[in-house]
Short mmCIF file of C-alpha atoms in Angstrom, two decimals:
data_model
loop_
_atom_site.label_atom_id
_atom_site.label_comp_id
_atom_site.label_asym_id
_atom_site.label_seq_id
_atom_site.Cartn_x
_atom_site.Cartn_y
_atom_site.Cartn_z
CA MET A 1 -33.16 4.40 10.40
CA PRO A 2 -30.28 6.88 9.96
CA MET A 3 -27.08 6.36 11.89
CA ASN A 4 -25.73 9.14 14.09
CA ALA A 5 -22.05 10.06 14.36
CA ALA A 6 -21.45 8.05 17.55
CA GLN A 7 -22.78 4.85 16.00
CA LEU A 8 -20.74 5.39 12.86
CA TRP A 9 -17.61 6.01 14.94
CA ARG A 10 -18.24 2.82 16.93
CA ARG A 11 -18.56 0.80 13.71
CA VAL A 12 -15.31 2.22 12.33
CA ARG A 13 -13.49 1.34 15.55
CA GLN A 14 -14.90 -2.20 15.52
CA ALA A 15 -13.86 -2.69 11.89
CA ASP A 16 -10.23 -1.77 12.65
CA LYS A 17 -9.07 -5.37 13.23
CA SER A 18 -10.55 -6.86 10.09
CA ALA A 19 -9.63 -3.80 8.02
CA ALA A 20 -5.99 -4.18 9.09
CA VAL A 21 -5.85 -7.69 7.66
CA ILE A 22 -7.61 -6.73 4.43
CA VAL A 23 -5.42 -3.66 3.93
CA GLY A 24 -2.26 -5.69 4.60
CA MET A 25 -3.21 -8.33 2.04
CA GLY A 26 -4.20 -5.69 -0.52
CA ASN A 27 -0.93 -3.84 -0.04
CA LEU A 28 1.10 -7.01 -0.57
CA VAL A 29 -0.80 -7.73 -3.79
CA LEU A 30 -0.26 -4.16 -4.98
CA CYS A 31 3.47 -4.30 -4.22
CA GLY A 32 3.68 -7.62 -6.05
CA LEU A 33 2.04 -6.08 -9.12
CA LEU A 34 4.20 -2.95 -9.06
CA LEU A 35 7.48 -4.88 -8.80
CA PRO A 36 7.49 -6.10 -12.43
CA MET A 37 6.89 -2.52 -13.58
CA LEU A 38 9.85 -1.31 -11.54
CA ILE A 39 12.30 -3.88 -12.87
CA GLY A 40 11.17 -3.54 -16.46
CA GLY A 41 9.51 -6.74 -17.46
CA VAL A 42 8.63 -10.05 -15.96
CA LEU A 43 5.67 -12.17 -17.10
CA ILE A 44 2.88 -9.57 -16.89
CA PHE A 45 4.59 -6.41 -18.07
CA GLU A 46 7.35 -6.27 -20.65
CA ALA A 47 9.03 -3.06 -21.72
CA THR A 48 10.65 -3.30 -25.13
CA THR A 49 12.38 0.10 -25.20
CA GLN A 50 14.23 2.17 -22.66
CA GLU A 51 11.53 4.86 -22.88
CA GLN A 52 8.76 2.36 -22.05
CA GLU A 53 10.78 1.04 -19.12
CA THR A 54 11.37 4.54 -17.75
CA THR A 55 7.70 5.46 -18.16
CA ALA A 56 6.63 2.27 -16.39
CA GLN A 57 9.04 2.93 -13.52
CA HIS A 58 7.72 6.46 -13.06
CA LEU A 59 4.13 5.24 -13.15
CA ALA A 60 4.84 2.50 -10.59
CA ALA A 61 6.57 5.00 -8.30
CA GLN A 62 3.62 7.40 -8.55
CA VAL A 63 1.07 4.67 -7.82
CA PHE A 64 3.13 3.48 -4.85
CA GLY A 65 3.55 7.01 -3.49
CA TYR A 66 -0.07 8.04 -3.85
CA TRP A 67 -1.33 4.76 -2.37
CA PHE A 68 1.08 5.07 0.56
CA ALA A 69 0.23 8.73 1.29
CA GLY A 70 -3.50 8.20 0.78
CA GLY A 71 -3.57 5.28 3.18
CA LEU A 72 -1.61 7.20 5.80
CA MET A 73 -3.99 10.15 5.61
CA LEU A 74 -7.17 8.06 5.56
CA PHE A 75 -6.30 5.74 8.42
CA SER A 76 -4.89 8.60 10.49
CA MET A 77 -8.05 10.64 10.06
CA LEU A 78 -10.24 7.67 10.97
CA ARG A 79 -7.91 6.86 13.89
CA MET A 80 -7.64 3.24 12.83
CA THR A 81 -4.27 2.53 14.47
CA ARG A 82 -4.05 -1.19 13.70
CA THR A 83 -4.85 -0.56 10.07
CA LEU A 84 -2.39 2.33 9.94
CA PHE A 85 0.45 0.19 11.30
CA SER A 86 -0.51 -2.67 8.99
CA HIS A 87 -0.39 -0.26 6.06
CA LEU A 88 3.00 1.08 7.12
CA ALA A 89 4.47 -2.38 7.64
CA THR A 90 3.24 -3.92 4.40
CA MET A 91 4.21 -0.92 2.29
CA LEU A 92 7.69 -0.37 3.74
CA LEU A 93 9.04 -3.76 4.85
CA PRO A 94 8.86 -5.69 1.53
CA PRO A 95 10.83 -3.07 -0.47
CA VAL A 96 13.39 -2.74 2.33
CA ALA A 97 13.77 -6.53 2.54
CA LEU A 98 14.19 -6.74 -1.23
CA ILE A 99 16.85 -4.03 -1.26
CA LEU A 100 18.73 -5.63 1.64
CA SER A 101 18.59 -9.08 0.06
CA VAL A 102 20.01 -7.72 -3.20
CA ALA A 103 22.66 -5.67 -1.40
CA PHE A 104 23.91 -8.56 0.73
CA SER A 105 23.81 -11.14 -2.06
CA MET A 106 26.57 -9.36 -3.98
#
């Protein structure tokens, strides 16, 4: 039996809590995978030349930016506020914490 728009909207609203947790965990994994690309080589990714390192940094920045903007647009359009705030927090707080920890350790 086909679902009408009201039923679909109700399901999206009910899925907001569990989607927020899943999105938060996925974002943390993504940030953890992009970090080695940004710093130029740890365990998984190893740049041997300056050109490879620069290319990897640009690619990581593009992936981060597109993922961040795409999530903001998608969750805003679906009006999934918990998921939107989870996306914002898990995409912005880890890089800020890393920058502050490096800045204050010197």
